[in-house]
PDB file of C-alpha atoms in Angstrom:
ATOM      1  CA  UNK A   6      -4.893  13.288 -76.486  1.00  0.00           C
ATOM      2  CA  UNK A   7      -8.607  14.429 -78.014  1.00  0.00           C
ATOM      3  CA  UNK A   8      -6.563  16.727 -80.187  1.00  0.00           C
ATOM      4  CA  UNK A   9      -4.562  14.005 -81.585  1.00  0.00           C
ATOM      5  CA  UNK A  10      -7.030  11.783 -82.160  1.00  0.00           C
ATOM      6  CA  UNK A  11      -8.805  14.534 -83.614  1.00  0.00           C
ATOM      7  CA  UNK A  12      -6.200  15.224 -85.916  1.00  0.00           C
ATOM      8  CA  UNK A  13      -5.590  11.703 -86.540  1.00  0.00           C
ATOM      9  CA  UNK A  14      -8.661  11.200 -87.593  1.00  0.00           C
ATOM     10  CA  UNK A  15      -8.967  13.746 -90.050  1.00  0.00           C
ATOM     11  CA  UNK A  16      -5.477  12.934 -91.688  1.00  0.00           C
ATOM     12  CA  UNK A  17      -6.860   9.307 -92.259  1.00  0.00           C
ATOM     13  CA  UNK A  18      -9.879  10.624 -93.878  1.00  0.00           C
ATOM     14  CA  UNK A  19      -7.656  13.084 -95.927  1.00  0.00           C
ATOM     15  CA  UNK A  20      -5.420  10.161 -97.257  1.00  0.00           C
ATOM     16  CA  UNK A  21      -8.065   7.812 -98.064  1.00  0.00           C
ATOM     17  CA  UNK A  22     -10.017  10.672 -99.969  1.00  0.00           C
ATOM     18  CA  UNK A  23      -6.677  11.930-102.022  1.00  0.00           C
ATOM     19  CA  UNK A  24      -5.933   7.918-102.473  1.00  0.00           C
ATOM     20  CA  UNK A  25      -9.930   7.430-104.452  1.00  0.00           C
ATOM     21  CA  UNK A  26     -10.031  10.608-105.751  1.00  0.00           C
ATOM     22  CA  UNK A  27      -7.077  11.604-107.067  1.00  0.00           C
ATOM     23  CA  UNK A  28      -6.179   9.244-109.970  1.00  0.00           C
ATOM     24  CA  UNK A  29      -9.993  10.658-111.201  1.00  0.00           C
ATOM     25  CA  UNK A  30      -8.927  13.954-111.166  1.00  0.00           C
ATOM     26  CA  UNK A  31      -6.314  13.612-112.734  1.00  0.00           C
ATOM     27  CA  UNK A  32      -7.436  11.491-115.708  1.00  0.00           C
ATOM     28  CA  UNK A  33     -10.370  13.894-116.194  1.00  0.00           C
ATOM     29  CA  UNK A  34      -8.067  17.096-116.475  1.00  0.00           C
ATOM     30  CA  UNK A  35      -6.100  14.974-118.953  1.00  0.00           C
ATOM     31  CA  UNK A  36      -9.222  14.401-120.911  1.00  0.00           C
ATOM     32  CA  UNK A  37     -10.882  17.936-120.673  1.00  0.00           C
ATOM     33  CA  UNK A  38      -7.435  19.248-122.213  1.00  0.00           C
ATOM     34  CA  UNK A  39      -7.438  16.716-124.833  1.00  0.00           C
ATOM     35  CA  UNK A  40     -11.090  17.782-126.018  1.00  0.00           C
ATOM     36  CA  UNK A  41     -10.239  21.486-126.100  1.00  0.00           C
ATOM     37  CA  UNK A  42      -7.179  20.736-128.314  1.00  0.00           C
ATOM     38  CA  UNK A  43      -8.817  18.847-130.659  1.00  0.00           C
ATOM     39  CA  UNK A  44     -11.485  20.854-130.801  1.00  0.00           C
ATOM     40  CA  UNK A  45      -8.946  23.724-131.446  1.00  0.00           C
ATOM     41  CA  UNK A  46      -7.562  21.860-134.104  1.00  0.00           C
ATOM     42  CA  UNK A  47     -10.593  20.784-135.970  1.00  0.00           C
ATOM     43  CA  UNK A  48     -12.362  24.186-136.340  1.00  0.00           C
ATOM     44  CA  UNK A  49      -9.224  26.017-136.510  1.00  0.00           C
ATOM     45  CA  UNK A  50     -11.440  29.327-137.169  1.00  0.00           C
ATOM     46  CA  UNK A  51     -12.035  28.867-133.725  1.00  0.00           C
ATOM     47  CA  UNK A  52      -8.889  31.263-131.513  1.00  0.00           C
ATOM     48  CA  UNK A  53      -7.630  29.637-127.839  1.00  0.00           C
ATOM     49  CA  UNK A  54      -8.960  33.161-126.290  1.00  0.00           C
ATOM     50  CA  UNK A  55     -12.327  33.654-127.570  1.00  0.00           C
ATOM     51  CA  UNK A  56     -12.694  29.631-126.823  1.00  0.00           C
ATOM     52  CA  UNK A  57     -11.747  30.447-122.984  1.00  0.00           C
ATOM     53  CA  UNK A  58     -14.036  33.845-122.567  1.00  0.00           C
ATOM     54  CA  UNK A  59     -17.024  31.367-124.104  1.00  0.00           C
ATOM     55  CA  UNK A  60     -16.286  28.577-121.670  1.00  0.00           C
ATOM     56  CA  UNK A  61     -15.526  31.260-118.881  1.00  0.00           C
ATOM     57  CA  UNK A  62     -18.978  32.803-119.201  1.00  0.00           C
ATOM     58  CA  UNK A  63     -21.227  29.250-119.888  1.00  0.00           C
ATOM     59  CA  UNK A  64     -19.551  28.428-116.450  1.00  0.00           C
ATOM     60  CA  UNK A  65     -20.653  31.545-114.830  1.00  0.00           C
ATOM     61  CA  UNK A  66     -24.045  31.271-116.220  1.00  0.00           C
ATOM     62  CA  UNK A  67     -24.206  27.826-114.771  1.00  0.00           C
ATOM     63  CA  UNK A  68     -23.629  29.158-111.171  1.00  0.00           C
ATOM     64  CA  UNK A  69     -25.834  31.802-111.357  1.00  0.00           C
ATOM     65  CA  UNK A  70     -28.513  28.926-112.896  1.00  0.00           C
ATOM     66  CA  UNK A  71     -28.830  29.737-116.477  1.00  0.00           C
ATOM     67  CA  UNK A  72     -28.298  26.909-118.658  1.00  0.00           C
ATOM     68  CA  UNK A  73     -28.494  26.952-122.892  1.00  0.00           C
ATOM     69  CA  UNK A  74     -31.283  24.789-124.302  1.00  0.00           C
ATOM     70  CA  UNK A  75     -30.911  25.153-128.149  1.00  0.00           C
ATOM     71  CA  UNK A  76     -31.167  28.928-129.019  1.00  0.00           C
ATOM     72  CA  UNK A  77     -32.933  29.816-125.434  1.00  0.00           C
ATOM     73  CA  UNK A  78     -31.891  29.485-121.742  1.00  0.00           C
ATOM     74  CA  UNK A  79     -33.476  28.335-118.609  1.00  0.00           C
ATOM     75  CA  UNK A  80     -34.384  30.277-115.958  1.00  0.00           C
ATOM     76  CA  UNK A  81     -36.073  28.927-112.996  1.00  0.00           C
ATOM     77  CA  UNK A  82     -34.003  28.971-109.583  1.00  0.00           C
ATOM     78  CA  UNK A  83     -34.866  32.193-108.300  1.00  0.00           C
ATOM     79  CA  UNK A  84     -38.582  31.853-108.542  1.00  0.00           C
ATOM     80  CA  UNK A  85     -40.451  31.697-105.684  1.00  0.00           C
ATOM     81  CA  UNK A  86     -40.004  27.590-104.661  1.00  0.00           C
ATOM     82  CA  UNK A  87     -36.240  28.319-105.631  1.00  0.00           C
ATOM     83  CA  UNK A  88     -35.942  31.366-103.433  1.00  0.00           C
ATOM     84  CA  UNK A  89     -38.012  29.674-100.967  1.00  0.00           C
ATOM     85  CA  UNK A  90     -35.852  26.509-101.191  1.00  0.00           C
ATOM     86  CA  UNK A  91     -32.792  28.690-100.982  1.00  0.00           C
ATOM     87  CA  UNK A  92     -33.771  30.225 -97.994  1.00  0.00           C
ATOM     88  CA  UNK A  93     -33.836  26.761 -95.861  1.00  0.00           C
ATOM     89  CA  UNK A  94     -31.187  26.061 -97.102  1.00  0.00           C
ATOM     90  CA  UNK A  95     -29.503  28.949 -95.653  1.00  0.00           C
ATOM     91  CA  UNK A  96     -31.386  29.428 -92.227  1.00  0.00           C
ATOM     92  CA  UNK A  97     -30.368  25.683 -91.924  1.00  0.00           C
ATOM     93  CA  UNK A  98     -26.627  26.045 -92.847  1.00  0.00           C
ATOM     94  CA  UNK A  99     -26.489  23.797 -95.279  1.00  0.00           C
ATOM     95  CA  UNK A 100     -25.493  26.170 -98.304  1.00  0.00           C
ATOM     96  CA  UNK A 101     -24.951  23.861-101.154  1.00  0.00           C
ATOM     97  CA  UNK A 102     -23.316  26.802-102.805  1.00  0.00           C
ATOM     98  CA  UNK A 103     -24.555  25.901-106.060  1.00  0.00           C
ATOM     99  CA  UNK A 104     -26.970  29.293-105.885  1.00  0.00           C
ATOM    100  CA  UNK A 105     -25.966  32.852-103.926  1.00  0.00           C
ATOM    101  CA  UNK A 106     -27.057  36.256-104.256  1.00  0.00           C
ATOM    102  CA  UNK A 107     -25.454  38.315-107.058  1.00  0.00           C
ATOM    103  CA  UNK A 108     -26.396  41.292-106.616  1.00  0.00           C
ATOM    104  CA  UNK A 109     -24.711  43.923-103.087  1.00  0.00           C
ATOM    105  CA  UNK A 110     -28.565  44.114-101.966  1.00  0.00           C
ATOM    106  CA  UNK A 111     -28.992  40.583-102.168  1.00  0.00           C
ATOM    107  CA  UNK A 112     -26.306  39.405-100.581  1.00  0.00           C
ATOM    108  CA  UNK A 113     -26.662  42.288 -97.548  1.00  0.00           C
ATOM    109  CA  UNK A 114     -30.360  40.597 -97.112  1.00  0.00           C
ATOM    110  CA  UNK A 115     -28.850  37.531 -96.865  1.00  0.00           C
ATOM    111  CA  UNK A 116     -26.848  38.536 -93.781  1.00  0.00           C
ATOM    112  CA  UNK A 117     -29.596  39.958 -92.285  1.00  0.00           C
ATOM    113  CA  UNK A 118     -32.182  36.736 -93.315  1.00  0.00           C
ATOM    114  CA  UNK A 119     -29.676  34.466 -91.615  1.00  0.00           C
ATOM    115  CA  UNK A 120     -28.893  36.206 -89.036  1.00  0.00           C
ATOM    116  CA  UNK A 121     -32.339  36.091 -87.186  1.00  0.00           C
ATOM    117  CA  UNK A 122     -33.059  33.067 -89.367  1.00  0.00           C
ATOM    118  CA  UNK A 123     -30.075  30.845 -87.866  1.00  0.00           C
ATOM    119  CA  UNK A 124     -31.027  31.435 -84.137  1.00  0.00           C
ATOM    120  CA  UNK A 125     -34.616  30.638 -85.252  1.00  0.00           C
ATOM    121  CA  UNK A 126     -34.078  27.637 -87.173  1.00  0.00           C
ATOM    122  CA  UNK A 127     -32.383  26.087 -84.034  1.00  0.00           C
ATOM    123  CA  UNK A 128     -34.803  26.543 -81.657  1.00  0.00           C
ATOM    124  CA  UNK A 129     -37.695  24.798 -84.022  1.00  0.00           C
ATOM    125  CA  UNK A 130     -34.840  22.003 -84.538  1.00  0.00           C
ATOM    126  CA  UNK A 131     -34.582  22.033 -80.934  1.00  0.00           C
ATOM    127  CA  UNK A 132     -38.334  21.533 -80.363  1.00  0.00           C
ATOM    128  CA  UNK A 133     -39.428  19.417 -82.690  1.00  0.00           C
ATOM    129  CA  UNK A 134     -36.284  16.847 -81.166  1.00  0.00           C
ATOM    130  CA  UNK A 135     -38.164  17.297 -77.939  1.00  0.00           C
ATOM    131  CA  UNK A 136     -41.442  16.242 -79.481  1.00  0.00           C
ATOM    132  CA  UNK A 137     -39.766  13.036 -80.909  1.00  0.00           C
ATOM    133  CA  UNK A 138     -37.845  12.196 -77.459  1.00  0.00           C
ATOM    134  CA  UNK A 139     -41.564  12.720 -75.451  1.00  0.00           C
ATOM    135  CA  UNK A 140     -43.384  10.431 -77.962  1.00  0.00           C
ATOM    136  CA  UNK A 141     -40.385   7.941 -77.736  1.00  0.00           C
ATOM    137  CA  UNK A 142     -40.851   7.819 -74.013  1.00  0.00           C
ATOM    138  CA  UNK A 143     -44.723   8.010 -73.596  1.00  0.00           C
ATOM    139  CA  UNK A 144     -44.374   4.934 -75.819  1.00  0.00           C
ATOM    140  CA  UNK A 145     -42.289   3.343 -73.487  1.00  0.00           C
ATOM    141  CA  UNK A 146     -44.018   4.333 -70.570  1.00  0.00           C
ATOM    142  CA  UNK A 147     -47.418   2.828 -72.176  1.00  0.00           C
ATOM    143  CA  UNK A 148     -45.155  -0.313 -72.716  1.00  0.00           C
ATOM    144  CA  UNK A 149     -43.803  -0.406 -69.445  1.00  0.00           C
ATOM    145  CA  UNK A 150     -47.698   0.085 -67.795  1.00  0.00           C
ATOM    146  CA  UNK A 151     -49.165  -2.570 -70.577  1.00  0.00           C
ATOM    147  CA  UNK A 152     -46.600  -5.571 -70.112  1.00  0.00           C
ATOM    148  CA  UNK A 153     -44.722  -4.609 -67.062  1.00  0.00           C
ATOM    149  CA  UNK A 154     -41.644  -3.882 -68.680  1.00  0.00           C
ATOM    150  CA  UNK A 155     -39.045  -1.642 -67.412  1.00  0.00           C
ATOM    151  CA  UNK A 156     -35.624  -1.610 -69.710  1.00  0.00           C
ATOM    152  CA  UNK A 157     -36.983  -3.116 -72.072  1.00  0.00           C
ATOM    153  CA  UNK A 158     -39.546  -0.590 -73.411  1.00  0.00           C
ATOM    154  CA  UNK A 159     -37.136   1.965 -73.160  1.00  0.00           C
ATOM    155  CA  UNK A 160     -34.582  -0.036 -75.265  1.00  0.00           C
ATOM    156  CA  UNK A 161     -37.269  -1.190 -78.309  1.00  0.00           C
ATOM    157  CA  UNK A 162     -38.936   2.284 -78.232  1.00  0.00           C
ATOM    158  CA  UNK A 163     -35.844   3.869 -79.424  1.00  0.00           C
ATOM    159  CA  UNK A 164     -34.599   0.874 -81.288  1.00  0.00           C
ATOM    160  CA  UNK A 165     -38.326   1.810 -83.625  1.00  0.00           C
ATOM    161  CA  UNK A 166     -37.260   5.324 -83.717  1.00  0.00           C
ATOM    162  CA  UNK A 167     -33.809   4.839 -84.747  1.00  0.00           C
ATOM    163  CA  UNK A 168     -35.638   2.598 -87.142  1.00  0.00           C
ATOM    164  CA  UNK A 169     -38.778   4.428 -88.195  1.00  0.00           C
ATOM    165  CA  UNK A 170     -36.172   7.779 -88.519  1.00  0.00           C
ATOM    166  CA  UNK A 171     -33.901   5.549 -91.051  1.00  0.00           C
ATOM    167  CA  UNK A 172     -36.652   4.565 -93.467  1.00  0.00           C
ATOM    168  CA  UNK A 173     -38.061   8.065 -93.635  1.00  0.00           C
ATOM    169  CA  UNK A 174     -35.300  10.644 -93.787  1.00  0.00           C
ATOM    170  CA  UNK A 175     -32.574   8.315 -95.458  1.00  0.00           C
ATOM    171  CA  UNK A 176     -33.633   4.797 -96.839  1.00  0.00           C
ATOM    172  CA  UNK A 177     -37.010   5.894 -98.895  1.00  0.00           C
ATOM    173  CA  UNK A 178     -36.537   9.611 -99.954  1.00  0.00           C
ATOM    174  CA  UNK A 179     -34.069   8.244-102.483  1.00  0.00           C
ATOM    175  CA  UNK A 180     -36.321   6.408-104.200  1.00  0.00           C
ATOM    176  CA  UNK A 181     -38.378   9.407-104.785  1.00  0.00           C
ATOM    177  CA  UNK A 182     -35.165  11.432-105.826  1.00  0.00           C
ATOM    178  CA  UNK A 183     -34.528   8.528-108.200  1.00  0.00           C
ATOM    179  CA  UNK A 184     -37.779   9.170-110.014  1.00  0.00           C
ATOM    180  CA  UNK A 185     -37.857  12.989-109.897  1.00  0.00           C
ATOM    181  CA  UNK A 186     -33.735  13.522-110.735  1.00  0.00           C
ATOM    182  CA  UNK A 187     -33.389  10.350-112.147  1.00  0.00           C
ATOM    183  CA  UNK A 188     -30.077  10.082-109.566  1.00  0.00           C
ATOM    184  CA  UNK A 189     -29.177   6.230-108.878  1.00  0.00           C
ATOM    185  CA  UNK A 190     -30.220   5.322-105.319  1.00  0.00           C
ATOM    186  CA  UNK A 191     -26.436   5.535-104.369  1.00  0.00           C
ATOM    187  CA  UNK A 192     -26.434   9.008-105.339  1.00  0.00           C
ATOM    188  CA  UNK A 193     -29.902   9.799-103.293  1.00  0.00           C
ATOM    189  CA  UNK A 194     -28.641   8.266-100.250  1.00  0.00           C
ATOM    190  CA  UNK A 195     -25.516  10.097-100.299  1.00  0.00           C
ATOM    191  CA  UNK A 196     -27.516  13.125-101.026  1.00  0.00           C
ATOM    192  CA  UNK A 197     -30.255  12.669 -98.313  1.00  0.00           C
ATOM    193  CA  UNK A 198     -26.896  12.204 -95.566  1.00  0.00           C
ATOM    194  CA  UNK A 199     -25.229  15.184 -96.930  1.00  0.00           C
ATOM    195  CA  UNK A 200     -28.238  17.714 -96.571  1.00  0.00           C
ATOM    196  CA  UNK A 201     -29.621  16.219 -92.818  1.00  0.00           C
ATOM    197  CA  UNK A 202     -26.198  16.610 -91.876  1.00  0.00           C
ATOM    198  CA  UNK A 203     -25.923  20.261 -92.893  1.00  0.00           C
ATOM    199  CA  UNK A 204     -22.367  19.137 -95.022  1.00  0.00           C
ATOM    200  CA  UNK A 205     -24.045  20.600 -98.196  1.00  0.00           C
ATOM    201  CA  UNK A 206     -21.660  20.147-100.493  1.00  0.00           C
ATOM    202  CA  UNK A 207     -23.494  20.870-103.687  1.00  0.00           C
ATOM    203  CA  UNK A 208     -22.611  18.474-105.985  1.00  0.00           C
ATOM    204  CA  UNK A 209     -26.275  17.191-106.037  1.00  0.00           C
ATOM    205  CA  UNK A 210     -28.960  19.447-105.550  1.00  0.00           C
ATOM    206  CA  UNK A 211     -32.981  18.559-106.071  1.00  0.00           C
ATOM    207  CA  UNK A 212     -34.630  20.625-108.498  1.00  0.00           C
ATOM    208  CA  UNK A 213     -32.123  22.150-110.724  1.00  0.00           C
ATOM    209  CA  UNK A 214     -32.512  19.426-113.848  1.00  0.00           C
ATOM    210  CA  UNK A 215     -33.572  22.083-116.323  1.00  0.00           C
ATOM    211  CA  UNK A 216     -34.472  19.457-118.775  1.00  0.00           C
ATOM    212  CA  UNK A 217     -36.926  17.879-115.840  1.00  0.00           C
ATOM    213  CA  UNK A 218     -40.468  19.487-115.015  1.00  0.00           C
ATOM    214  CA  UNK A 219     -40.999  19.303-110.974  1.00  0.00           C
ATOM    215  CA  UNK A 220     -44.110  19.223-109.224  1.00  0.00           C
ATOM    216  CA  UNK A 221     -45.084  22.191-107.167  1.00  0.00           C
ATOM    217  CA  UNK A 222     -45.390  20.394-103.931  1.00  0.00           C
ATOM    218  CA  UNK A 223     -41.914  18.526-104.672  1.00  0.00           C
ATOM    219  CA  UNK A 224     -39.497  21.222-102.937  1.00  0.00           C
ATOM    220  CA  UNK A 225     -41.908  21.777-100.034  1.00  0.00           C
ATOM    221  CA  UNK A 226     -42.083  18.520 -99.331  1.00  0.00           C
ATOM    222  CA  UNK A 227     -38.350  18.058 -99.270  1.00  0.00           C
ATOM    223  CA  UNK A 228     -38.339  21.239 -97.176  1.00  0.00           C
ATOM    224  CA  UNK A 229     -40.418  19.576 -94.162  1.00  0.00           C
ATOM    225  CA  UNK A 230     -38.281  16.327 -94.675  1.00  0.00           C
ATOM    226  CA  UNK A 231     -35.442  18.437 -94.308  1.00  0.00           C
ATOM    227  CA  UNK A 232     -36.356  20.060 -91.075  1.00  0.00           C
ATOM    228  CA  UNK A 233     -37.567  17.081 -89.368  1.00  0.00           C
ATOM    229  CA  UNK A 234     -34.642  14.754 -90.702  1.00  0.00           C
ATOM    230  CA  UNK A 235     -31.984  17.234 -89.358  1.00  0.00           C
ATOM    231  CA  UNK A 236     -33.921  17.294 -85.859  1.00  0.00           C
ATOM    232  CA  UNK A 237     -33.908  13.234 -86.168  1.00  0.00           C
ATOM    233  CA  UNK A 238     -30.469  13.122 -87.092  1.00  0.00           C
ATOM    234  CA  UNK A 239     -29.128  15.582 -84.284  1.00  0.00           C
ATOM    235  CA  UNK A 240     -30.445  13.392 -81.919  1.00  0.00           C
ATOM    236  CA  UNK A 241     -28.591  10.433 -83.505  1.00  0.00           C
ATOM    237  CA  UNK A 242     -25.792  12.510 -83.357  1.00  0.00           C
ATOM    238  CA  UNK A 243     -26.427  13.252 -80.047  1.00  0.00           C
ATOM    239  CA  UNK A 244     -26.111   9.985 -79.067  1.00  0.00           C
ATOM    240  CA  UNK A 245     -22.993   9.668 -80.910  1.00  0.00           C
ATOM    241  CA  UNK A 246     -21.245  11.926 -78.840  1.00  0.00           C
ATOM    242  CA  UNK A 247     -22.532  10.527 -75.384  1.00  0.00           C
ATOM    243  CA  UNK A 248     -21.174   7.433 -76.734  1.00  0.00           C
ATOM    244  CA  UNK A 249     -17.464   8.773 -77.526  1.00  0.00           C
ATOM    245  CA  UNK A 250     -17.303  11.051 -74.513  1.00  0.00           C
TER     246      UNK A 250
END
C-alpha cells in the first residue's frame, strides 16, 4: 500500500509538472529554431556547421563558467570562495551541477573530498539539530518552572522555532538574494527551499552573475545559512515523517 501511494504520488507530481511545463518547452524550442534560421538567412556568409561548433563551444564554456564580456571572458568560479563554495555544496549533497571538476585529478579528489566529507557533514548536521532541540526544550522547561505550564510551553516553544527557523533560512534570505542577484523574491524563495533541501537543481545559483561584483563575506555567509538551515529543515522534516508514519 506505501508503495502505491508512493508511486501515486509521484505520477501526480509528474503529470502536473509535464501539464505547466510542457507547452513552455515547447514554444521556446519553436522560438530558438526560428532565431537560428533567420539568423542563417540574414548573414548568409554565416554556414549551419560552423554556426553549431560556435554555439556548441559558448555552451561548454558556460558550464565550465566562462562567459564572453565584449572581447574578454570571465573567470571567477574556481577561485578560492568558488572552490570553497563548491565544496559545501558537495560535502552537503546538494550539487547544483552547474560547476564540476574537468580535469581526471580533479574529479578523483572529488571522490575522495566527499567521501570523508559526506560522513562528516552529517554528523555536524546532526549536532547542531541537537543544539536547536536542547535550546527548544530548556526554553520550555524555563516556561514550564516560570508560569507553571506543562503542554503548553512545549507546544509555543516549538511553535517560535518553527517560526524563528522560517524567517531566517527561508522568508528573509531572499530579500538579500534579491539585492545581490537581483532574482525576484519568488525566485529566492524557491531557491533558499531548493538548496536546504539538498534538491539542488541548479537553475539558480548565488554568485555566478558575472556582470555583478559580490562581497567577500557574501558566499560565507550563505555557507553558514546553509548548514544551519539544512539542520533546521531536517528537523522539520523530521517531523514530517512522524506525522505520516
Amino acid at each position: 500500500v506505501l508503495l502505491a501511494v508512493y508511486v501515486g504520488y509521484v505520477g501526480m507530481g509528474a503529470a502536473v509538472l509535464q501539464a505547466l511545463e510542457r507547452p513552455v518547452e515547447v514554444r521556446m524550442a519553436q522560438r530558438l529554431l526560428q532565431e537560428r534560421l533567420e539568423l542563417l538567412a540574414n548573414h548568409t556568409c554565416l554556414q549551419g556547421p560552423n554556426l553549431q561548433r560556435l554555439i556548441e563551444g559558448i555552451i561548454q564554456a558556460y558550464k565550465s563558467g566562462i562567459t564572453l564580456q565584449g572581447n574578454t571572458t570571465s573567470l571567477g568560479r574556481w577561485d578560492y570562495s568558488g572552490s570553497f563554495f563548491f565544496s559545501i555544496s558537495a560535502i552537503t549533497t546538494i550539487g547544483y551541477g552547474n560547476l564540476s571538476p574537468s580535469t581526471a585529478v580533479g574529479r578523483i579528489f572529488c571522490i575522495m573530498f566527499a567521501l570523508f566529507g559526506i560522513p562528516l557533514n552529517l554528523i555536524l548536521l546532526n549536532e547542531i539539530g541537537q543544539l536547536m532541540l536542547l535550546g527548544v526544550q530548556h526554553c520550555a522547561h524555563r516556561l514550564e518552572e516560570v508560569f507553571h505550564w506543562q503542554n503548553k510551553a512545549s507546544l509555543l516553544m516549538k511553535t517560535c522555532a518553527l517560526v524563528t527557523g522560517l524567517l531566517l533560512f527561508l522568508l528573509l534570505p531572499p530579500l538579500l538574494f534579491s539585492d545581490k542577484e537581483g532574482w525576484s523574491y519568488e525566485e529566492g524563495f524557491y531557491y533558499s527551499f531548493i538548496t536546504l533541501s539538498t534538491i539542488g537543481f541548479g537553475d539558480y545559483v548565488i554568485g555566478m552573475n558575472p556582470d555583478r561584483t559580490y562581497p567577500r563575506w557574501y558566499k560565507n555567509v550563505i555557507s553558514l545559512w546553509i548548514l544551519f538551515g539544512m539542520a533546521w529543515l531536517a528537523l522539520v522534516i523530521k517531523f514530517c515523517i512522524n506525522l505520516l508514519e
